[in-house]
Coordinates of C-alpha atoms and ligand atoms in Angstrom, one line a residue:
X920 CA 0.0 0.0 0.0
X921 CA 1.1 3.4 -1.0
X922 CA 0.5 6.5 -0.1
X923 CA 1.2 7.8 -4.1
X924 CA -2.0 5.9 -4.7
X925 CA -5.0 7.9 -6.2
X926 CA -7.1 9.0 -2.9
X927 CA -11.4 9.1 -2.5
X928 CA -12.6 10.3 0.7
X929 CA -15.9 9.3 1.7
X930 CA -17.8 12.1 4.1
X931 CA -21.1 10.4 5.4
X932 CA -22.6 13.4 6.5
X933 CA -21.3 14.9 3.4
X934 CA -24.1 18.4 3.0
X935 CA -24.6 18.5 6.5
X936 CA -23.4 21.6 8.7
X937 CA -19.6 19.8 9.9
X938 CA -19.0 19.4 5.9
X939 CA -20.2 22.5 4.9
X940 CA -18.8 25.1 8.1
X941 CA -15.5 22.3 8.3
X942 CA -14.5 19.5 6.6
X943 CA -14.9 20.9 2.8
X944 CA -13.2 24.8 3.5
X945 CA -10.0 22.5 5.1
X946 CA -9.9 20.0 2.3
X947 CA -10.2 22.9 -0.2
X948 CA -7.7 24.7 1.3
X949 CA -5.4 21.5 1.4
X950 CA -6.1 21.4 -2.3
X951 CA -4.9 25.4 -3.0
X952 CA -1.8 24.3 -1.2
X953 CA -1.3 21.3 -3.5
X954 CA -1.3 19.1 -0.4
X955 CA -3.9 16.7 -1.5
X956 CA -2.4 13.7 -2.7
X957 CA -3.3 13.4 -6.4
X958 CA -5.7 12.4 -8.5
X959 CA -8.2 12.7 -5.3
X960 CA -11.8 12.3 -5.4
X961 CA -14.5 13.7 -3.0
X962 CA -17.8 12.0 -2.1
X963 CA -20.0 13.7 -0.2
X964 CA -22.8 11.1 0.7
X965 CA -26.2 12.3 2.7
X966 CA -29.5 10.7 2.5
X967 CA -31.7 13.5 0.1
X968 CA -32.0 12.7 -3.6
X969 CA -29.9 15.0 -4.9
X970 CA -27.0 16.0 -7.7
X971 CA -23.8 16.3 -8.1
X972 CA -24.1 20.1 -8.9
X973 CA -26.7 20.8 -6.3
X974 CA -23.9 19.5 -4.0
X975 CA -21.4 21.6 -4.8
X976 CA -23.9 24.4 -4.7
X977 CA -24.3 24.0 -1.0
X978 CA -20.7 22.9 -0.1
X979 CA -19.5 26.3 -2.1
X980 CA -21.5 28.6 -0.1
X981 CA -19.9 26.7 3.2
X982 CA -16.4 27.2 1.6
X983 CA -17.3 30.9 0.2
X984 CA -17.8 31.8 4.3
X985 CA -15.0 30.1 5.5
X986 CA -12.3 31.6 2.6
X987 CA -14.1 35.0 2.9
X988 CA -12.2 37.8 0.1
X989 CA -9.7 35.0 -0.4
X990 CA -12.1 32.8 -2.0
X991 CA -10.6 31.9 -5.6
X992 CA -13.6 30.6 -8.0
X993 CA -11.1 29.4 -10.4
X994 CA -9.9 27.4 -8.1
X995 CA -13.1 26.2 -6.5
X996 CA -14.3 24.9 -9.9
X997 CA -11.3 22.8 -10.5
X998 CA -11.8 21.5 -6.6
X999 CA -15.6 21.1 -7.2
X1000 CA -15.3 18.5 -10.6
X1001 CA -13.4 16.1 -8.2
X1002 CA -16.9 16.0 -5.8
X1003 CA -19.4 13.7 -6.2
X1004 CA -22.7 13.5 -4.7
X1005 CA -23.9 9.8 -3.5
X1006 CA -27.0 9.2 -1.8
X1007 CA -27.1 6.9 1.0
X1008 CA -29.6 5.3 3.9
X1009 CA -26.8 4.5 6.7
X1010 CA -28.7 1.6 7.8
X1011 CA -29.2 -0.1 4.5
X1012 CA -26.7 -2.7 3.6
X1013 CA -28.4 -2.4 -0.2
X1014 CA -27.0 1.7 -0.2
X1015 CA -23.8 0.7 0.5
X1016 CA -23.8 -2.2 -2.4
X1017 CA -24.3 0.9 -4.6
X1018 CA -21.9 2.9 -2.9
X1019 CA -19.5 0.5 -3.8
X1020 CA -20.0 0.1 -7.3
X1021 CA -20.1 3.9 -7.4
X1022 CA -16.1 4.0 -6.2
X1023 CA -15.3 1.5 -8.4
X1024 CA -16.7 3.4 -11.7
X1025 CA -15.1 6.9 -9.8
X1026 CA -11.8 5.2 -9.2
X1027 CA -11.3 3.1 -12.0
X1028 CA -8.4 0.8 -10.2
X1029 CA -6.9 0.4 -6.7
X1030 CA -7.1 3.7 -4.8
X1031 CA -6.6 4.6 -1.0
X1032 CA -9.6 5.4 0.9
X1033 CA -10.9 7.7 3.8
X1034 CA -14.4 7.1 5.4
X1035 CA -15.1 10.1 7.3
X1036 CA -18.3 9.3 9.3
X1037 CA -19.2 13.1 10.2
X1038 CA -23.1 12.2 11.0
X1039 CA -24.9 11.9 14.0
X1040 CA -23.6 9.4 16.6
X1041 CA -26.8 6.9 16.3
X1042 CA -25.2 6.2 12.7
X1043 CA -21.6 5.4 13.5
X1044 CA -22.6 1.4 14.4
X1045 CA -25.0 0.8 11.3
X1046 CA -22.4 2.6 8.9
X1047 CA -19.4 0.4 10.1
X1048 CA -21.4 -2.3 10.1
X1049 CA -22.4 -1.8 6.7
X1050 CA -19.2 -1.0 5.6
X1051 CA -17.9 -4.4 6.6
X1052 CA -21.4 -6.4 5.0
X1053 CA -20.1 -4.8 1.7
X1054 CA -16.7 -5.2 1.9
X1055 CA -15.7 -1.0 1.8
X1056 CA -13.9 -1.7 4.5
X1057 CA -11.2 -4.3 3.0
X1058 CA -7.8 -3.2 1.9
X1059 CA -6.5 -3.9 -1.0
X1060 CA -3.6 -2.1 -2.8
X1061 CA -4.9 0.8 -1.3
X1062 CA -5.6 1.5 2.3
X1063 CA -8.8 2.0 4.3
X1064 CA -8.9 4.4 7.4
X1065 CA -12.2 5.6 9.8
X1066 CA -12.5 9.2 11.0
X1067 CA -15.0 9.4 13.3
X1068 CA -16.1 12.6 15.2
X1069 CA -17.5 12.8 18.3
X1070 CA -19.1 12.4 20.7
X1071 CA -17.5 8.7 20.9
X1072 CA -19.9 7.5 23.2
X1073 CA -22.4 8.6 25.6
X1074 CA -21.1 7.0 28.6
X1075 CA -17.9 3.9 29.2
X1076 CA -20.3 1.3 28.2
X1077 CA -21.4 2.9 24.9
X1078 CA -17.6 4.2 24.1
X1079 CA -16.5 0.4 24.7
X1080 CA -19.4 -0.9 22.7
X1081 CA -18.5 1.7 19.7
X1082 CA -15.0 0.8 20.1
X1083 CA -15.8 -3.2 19.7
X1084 CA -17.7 -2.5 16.9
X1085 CA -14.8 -0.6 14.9
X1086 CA -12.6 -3.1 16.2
X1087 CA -14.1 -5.5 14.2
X1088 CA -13.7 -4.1 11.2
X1089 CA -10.7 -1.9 10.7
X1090 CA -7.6 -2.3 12.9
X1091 CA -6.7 0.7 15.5
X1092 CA -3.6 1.8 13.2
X1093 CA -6.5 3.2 10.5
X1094 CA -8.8 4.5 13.3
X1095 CA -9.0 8.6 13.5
X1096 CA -11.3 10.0 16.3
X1097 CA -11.2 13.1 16.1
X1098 CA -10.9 16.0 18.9
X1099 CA -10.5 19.2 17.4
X1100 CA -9.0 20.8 19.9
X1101 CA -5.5 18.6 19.3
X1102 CA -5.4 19.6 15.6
X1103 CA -5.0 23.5 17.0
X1104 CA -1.6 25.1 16.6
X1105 CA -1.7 26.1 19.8
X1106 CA -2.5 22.9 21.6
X1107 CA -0.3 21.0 19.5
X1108 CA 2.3 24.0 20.6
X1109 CA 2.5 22.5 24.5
X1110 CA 4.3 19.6 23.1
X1111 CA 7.2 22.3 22.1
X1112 CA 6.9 24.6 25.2
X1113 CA 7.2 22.0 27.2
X1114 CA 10.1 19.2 25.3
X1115 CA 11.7 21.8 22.9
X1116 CA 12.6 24.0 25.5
X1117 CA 14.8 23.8 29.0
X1118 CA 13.8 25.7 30.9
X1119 CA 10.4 25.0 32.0
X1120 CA 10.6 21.3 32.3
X1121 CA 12.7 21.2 35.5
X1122 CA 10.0 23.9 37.5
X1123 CA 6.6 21.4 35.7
X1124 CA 5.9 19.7 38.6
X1125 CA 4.5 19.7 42.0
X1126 CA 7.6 21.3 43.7
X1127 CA 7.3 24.9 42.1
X1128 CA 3.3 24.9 40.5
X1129 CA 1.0 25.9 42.9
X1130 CA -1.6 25.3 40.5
X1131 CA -3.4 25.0 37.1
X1132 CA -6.4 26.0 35.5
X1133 CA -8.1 25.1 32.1
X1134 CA -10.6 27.0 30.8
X1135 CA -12.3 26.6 27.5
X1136 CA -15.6 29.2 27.9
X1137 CA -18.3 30.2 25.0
X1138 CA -20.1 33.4 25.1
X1139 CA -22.6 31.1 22.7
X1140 CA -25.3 29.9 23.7
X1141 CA -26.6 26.2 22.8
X1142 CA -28.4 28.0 19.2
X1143 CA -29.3 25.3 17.0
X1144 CA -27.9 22.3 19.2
X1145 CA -30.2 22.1 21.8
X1146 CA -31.6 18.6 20.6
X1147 CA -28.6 17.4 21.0
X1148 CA -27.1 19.0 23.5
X1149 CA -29.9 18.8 26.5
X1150 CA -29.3 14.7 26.1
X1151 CA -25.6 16.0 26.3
X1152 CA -24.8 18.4 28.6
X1153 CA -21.0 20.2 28.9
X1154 CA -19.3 17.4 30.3
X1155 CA -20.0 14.9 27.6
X1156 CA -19.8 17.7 25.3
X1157 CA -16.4 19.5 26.1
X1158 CA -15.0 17.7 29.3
X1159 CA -14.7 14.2 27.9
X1160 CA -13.0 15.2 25.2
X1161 CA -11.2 18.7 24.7
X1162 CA -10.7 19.8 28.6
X1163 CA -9.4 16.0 29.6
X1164 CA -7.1 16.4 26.4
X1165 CA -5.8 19.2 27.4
X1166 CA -5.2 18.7 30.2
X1167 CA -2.7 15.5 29.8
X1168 CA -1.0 17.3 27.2
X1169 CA -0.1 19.4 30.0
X1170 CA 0.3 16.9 32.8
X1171 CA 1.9 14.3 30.5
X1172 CA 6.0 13.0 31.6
X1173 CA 8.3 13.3 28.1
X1174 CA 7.6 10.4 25.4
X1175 CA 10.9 9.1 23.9
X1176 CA 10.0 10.0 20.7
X1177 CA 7.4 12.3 18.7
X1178 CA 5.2 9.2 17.7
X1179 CA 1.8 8.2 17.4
X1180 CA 1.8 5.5 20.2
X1181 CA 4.7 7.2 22.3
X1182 CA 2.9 10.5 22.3
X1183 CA -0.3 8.7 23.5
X1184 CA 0.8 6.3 25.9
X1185 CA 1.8 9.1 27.7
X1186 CA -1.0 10.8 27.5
X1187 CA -3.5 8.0 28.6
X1188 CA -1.3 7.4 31.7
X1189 CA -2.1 10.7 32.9
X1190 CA -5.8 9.9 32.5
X1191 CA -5.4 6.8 34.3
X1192 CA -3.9 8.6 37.0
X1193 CA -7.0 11.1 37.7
X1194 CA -8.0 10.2 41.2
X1195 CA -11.7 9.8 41.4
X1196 CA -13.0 13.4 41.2
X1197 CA -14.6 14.2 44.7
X1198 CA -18.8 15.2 43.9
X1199 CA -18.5 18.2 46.1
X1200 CA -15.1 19.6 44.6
X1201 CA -17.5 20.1 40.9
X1202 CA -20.2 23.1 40.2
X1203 CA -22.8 22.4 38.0
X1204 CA -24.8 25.5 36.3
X1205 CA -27.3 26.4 33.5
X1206 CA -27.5 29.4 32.3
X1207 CA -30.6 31.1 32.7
X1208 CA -33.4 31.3 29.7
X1209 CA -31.6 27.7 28.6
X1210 CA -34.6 25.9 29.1
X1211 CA -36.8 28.4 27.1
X1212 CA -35.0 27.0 23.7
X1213 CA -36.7 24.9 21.6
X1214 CA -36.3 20.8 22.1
X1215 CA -34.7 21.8 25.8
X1216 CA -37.2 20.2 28.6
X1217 CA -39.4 23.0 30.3
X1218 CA -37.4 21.3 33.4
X1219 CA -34.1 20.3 32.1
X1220 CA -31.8 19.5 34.7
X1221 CA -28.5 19.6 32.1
X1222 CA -25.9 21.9 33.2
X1223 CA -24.4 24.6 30.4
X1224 CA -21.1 25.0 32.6
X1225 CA -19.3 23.0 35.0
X1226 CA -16.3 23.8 36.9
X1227 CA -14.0 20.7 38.5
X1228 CA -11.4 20.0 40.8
X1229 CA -9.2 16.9 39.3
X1230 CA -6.0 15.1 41.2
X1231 CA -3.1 13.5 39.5
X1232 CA -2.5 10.5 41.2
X1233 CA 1.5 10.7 40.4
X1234 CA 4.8 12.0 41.9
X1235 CA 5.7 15.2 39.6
X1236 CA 1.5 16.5 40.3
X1237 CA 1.0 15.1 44.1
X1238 CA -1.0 17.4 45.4
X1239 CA -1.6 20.3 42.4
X1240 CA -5.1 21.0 41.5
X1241 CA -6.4 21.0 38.0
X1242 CA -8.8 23.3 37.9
X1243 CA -11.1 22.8 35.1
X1244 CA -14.1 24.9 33.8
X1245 CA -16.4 25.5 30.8
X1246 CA -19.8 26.9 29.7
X1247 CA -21.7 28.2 27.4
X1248 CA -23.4 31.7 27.7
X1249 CA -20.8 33.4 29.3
X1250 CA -18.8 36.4 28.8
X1251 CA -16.8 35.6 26.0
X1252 CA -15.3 33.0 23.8
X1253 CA -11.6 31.8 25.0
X1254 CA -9.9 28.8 25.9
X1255 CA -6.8 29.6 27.9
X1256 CA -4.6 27.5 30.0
X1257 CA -3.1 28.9 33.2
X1258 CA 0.0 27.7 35.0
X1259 CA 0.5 28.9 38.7
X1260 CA 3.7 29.2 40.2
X1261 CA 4.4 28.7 43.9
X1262 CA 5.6 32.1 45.5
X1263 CA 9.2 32.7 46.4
X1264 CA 10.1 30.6 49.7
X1265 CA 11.7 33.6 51.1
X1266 CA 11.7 37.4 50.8
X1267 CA 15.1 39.4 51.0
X1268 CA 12.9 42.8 50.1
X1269 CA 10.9 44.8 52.1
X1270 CA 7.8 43.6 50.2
X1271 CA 4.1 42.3 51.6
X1272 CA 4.7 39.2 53.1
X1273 CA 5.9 36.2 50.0
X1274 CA 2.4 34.9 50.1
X1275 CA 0.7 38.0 49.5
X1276 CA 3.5 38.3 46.1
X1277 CA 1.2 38.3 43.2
X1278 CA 2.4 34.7 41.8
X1279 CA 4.7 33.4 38.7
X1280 CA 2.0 33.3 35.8
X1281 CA 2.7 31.1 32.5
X1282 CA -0.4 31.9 30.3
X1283 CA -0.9 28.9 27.2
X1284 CA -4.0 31.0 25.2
X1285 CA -5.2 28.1 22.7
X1286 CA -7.5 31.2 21.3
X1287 CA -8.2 33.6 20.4
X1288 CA -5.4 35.8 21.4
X1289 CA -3.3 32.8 20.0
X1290 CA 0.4 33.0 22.0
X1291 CA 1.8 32.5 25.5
X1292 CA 2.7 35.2 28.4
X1293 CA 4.3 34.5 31.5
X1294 CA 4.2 36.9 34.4
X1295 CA 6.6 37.7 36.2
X1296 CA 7.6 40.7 39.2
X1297 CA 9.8 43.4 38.5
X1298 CA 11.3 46.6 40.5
X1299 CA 9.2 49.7 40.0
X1300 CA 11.7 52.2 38.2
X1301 CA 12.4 55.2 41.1
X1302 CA 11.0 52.9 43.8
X1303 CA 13.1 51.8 46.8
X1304 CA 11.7 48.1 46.9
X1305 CA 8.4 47.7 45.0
X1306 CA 7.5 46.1 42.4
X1307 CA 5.4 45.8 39.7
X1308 CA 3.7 42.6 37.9
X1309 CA 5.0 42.8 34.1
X1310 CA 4.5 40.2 31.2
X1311 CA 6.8 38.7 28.3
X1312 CA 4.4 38.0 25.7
X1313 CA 4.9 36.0 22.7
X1314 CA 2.0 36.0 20.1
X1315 CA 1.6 33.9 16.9
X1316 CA 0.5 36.7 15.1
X1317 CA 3.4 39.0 15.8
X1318 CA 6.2 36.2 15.5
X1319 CA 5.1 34.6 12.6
X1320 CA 3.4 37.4 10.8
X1321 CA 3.5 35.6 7.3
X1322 CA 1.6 32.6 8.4
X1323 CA -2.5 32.3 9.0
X1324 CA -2.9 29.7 11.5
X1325 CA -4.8 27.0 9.3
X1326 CA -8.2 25.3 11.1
X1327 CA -7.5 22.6 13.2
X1328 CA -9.4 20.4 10.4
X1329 CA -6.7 20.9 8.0
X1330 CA -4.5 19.4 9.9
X1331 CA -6.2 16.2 11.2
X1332 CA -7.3 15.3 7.8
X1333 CA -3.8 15.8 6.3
X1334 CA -2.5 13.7 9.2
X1335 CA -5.1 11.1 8.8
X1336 CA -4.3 11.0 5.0
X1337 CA -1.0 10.4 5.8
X1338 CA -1.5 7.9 8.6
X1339 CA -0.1 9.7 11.5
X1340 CA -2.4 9.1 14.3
X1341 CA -0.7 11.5 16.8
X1342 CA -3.3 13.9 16.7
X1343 CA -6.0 11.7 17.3
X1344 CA -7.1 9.8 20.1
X1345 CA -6.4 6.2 21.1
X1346 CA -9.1 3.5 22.0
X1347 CA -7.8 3.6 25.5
X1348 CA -7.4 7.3 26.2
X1349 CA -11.3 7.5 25.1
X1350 CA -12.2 4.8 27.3
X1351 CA -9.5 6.4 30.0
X1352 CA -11.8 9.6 29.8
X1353 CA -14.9 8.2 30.1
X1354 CA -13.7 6.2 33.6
X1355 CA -13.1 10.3 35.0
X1356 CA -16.0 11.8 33.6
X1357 CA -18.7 8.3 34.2
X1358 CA -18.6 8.9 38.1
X1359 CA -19.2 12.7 38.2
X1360 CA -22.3 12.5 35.8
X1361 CA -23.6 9.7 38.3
X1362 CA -22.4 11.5 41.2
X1363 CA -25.1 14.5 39.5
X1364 CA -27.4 11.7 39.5
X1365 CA -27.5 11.3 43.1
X1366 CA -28.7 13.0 46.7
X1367 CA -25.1 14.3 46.7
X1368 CA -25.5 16.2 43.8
X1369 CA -24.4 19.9 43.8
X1370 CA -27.2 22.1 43.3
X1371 CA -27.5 23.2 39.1
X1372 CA -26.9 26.9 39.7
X1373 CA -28.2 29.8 37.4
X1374 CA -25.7 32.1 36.1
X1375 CA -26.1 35.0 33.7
X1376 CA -25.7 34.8 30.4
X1377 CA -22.5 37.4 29.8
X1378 CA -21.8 36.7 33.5
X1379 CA -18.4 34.4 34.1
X1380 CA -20.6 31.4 35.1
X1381 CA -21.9 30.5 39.0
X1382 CA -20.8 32.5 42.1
X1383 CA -20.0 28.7 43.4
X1384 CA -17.0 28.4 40.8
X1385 CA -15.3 31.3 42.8
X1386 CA -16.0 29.8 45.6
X1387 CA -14.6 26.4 44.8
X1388 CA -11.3 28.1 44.7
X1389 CA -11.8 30.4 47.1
X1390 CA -12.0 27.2 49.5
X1391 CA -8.2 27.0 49.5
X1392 CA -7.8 30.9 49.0
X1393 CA -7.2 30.6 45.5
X1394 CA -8.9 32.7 42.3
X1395 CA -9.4 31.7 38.9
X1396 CA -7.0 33.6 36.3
X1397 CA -7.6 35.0 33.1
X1398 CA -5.0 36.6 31.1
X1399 CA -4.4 36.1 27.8
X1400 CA -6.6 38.3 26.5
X1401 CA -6.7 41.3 28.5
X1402 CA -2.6 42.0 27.7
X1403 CA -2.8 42.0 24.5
X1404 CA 0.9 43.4 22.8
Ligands
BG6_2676 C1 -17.3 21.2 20.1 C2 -18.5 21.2 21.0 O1 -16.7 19.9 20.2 O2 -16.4 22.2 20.4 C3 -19.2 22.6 20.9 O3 -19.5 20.2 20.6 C4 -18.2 23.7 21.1 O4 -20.3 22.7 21.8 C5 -17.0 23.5 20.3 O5 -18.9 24.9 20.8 C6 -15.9 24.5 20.7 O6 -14.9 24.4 19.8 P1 -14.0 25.7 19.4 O7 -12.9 25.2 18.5 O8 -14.9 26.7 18.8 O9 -13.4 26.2 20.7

């Protein structure tokens, strides 16, 4: 199998809003920077009768939106012959028959192929399944690979059932699931802050961080979700996957090599390591006029935000919280990571006492102020011994003024085309996730449950998040935004 092989990619889900908003702007924009392999076909299969041209009509708008003045139509034409419309039932083994026969006319010989299932999670079984029953899923000069999206799962059980059922069809090397939130620069760029540089390894760890704080909020409210997301709620929805990556790309000990499986064996031993997260140490809210949207229950009891404290069970992080906290409807959209230094053990200057020192500060913004600052005390100019808290900022779009920082979707795709799973996560880490996240949505279940507080939308979330912290006289921290070069 070769990766100079011709290439068809397969989006199930292929008009719906993922394609359209995602999936077809990155694969376009692969293609203007010739780094689709070639020849390349794209099918874009939904379940509406439809043609190819009426496809590319609605994919084009999508792309139009997402390019903005850069949109070539030159370019967009040549893109658009290579997309073909095929319509499918995901639960019929008869569609898929047809499907088949359909690549085999498009591709005319052995080709390599991607099945992107970007549909709603009740069709990921059926659609495997009926891959398999018409033998899409066998190899045979050319490859066959599985991106799913999420949500993988509802819950362990279902995550291990969907696994099984993959399993048994195409082996984990060719398995993508997909979290966004690794294909971002800036995630991705922890890997380097941490392991290309020296000299904030040897402070990472429980002896110098006080401690840390992830926060991915959305001044958005639920919109056109809400089906989906009152069954889902924010845990499922951004805890599960993007907070809980996150956060072991921050907590995770060196891998011996940039490589799929070293890069996420690492990673899924920090999950392992969560110590069970304590019911009364997590805020659940809602934000108030949620339950006036349509398809959300008059008395829905699903929380828009949730704020955690998590324990790493290890020696570098005995004894650091991870603070972790997201929501819709709040004051505005960011997703910053927040690294607390310890205060100096000892004060030669005639300062407040060194508890009362405003704190070391490493900033990771993921977005939108894309960059990293770290905070630091320095001596007021004409004073005698005060001081002042400064910042050394390093944005992306100062430093690398030249380069637009591509979606995360370009990226993932590319990767998955290529077969580098790095980016993606591993059966185990999704079933690692689910065993932190399973208890605390029982725990919600239960008498112990933490009241669902009401917060304003605009507002930062529930007065109880504060508190949370404010338990061990600690604050939550926001500052990538607000020093701004
Ligand atoms: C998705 C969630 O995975 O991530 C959405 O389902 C959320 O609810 C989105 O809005 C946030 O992603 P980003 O990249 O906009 O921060």
């Amino acid at each position: 199998m070769s990766d100079s092989n011709p290439i068809t990619i397969v989006i199930f889900g292929g008009s719906g809003d993922l394609a359209r908003r995602k999936l077809f702007p990155a694969l376009f924009n692969l293609y203007g920077k010739e780094q689709l392999p070639t020849p390349f076909h794209i099918v874009g299969a939904a379940s509406s009768p439809r043609s190819d041209e009426e496809l590319r009509t609605i994919l084009c708008k999508g792309v139009m939106e997402a390019a903005g003045q850069d949109f070539d139509e030159e370019q967009w034409s040549a893109f658009a012959q290579q997309i073909v419309y095929a319509q499918i039932d995901l639960t019929q083994p008869r569609d898929f028959a047809r499907l088949k026969e359909q690549l085999q006319t498009l591709e005319q010989g052995s080709a390599n192929r991607l099945y992107h299932l970007a549909v709603d999670p009740e069709y990921f079984m059926p659609a495997v399944n009926n891959l398999q029953a018409s033998g899409l899923h066998q190899a045979d000069a050319g490859w066959r690979r599985l991106v799913i999206e999420k949500p993988f799962g509802h819950d362990l059980a279902s995550a291990q059932e969907l696994n099984q059922c993959i399993e048994a069809v195409f082996p984990e090397g060719e398995v993508f699931r997909i979290d966004h939130y690794l294909g971002k620069e800036t995630a991705q760029n922890i890997l380097f802050l941490r392991f290309a540089n020296l000299i904030f390894e040897p402070l990472w760890n429980a002896n110098y961080i006080d401690n840390v704080q992830i926060s991915v909020v959305e001044n958005v409210d639920v919109g056109e979700r809400a089906r989906y997301y009152d069954h889902s709620g924010v845990l499922r929805d951004m805890f599960q996957n993007h907070l809980l990556q996150l956060l072991s790309l921050i907590a995770m000990e060196p891998p011996a090599s940039f490589d799929a499986d070293a890069v996420r064996d690492e990673k899924v031993k920090v999950l392992k390591s969560i110590l069970p997260v304590a019911i009364d140490e997590t805020v659940r809210g809602q934000y108030h006029g949620y339950r006036q949207a349509q398809y959300v229950a008059a008395d829905s009891q699903t929380a828009t935000y949730a704020a955690l404290k998590v324990q790493i069970d290890n020696w570098r992080w005995q004894g650091v919280p991870f603070y972790l906290r997201s929501g819709k409807g709040l004051a505005e959209k960011s997703s910053e990571i927040v690294i607390e230094f310890k205060r100096p053990p000892h004060l030669m200057f005639a300062l407040p006492p060194a508890q009362k020192l405003t704190p070391n500060i490493l900033y990771i913004c993921i977005q939108p102020d894309e960059g990293i600052h770290l905070q630091f005390e320095a001596k007021e100019p004409g004073s005698l011994q005060a001081t002042a808290t400064v910042d050394l900022e390093f944005h992306y779009r100062t430093s690398f003024k030249d380069s637009v920082l591509a979606d995360a979707y370009e990226r993932l795709l590319l990767d998955a085309i290529h077969g580098d799973a790095t980016l993606f996560t591993r059966r185990d880490g999704i079933e690692a996730a689910w065993r932190v996240i399973d208890p605390i949505l029982q725990g919600w279940q239960g008498e112990d449950a933490p009241p669902l507080a009401s917060y304003e939308p605009g507002s930062w979330g529930p007065a109880t998040a504060d508190a949370l912290l404010a338990r061990t006289g600690r604050a939550w921290r926001h500052g990538c935004c607000e020093h701004e070069a």
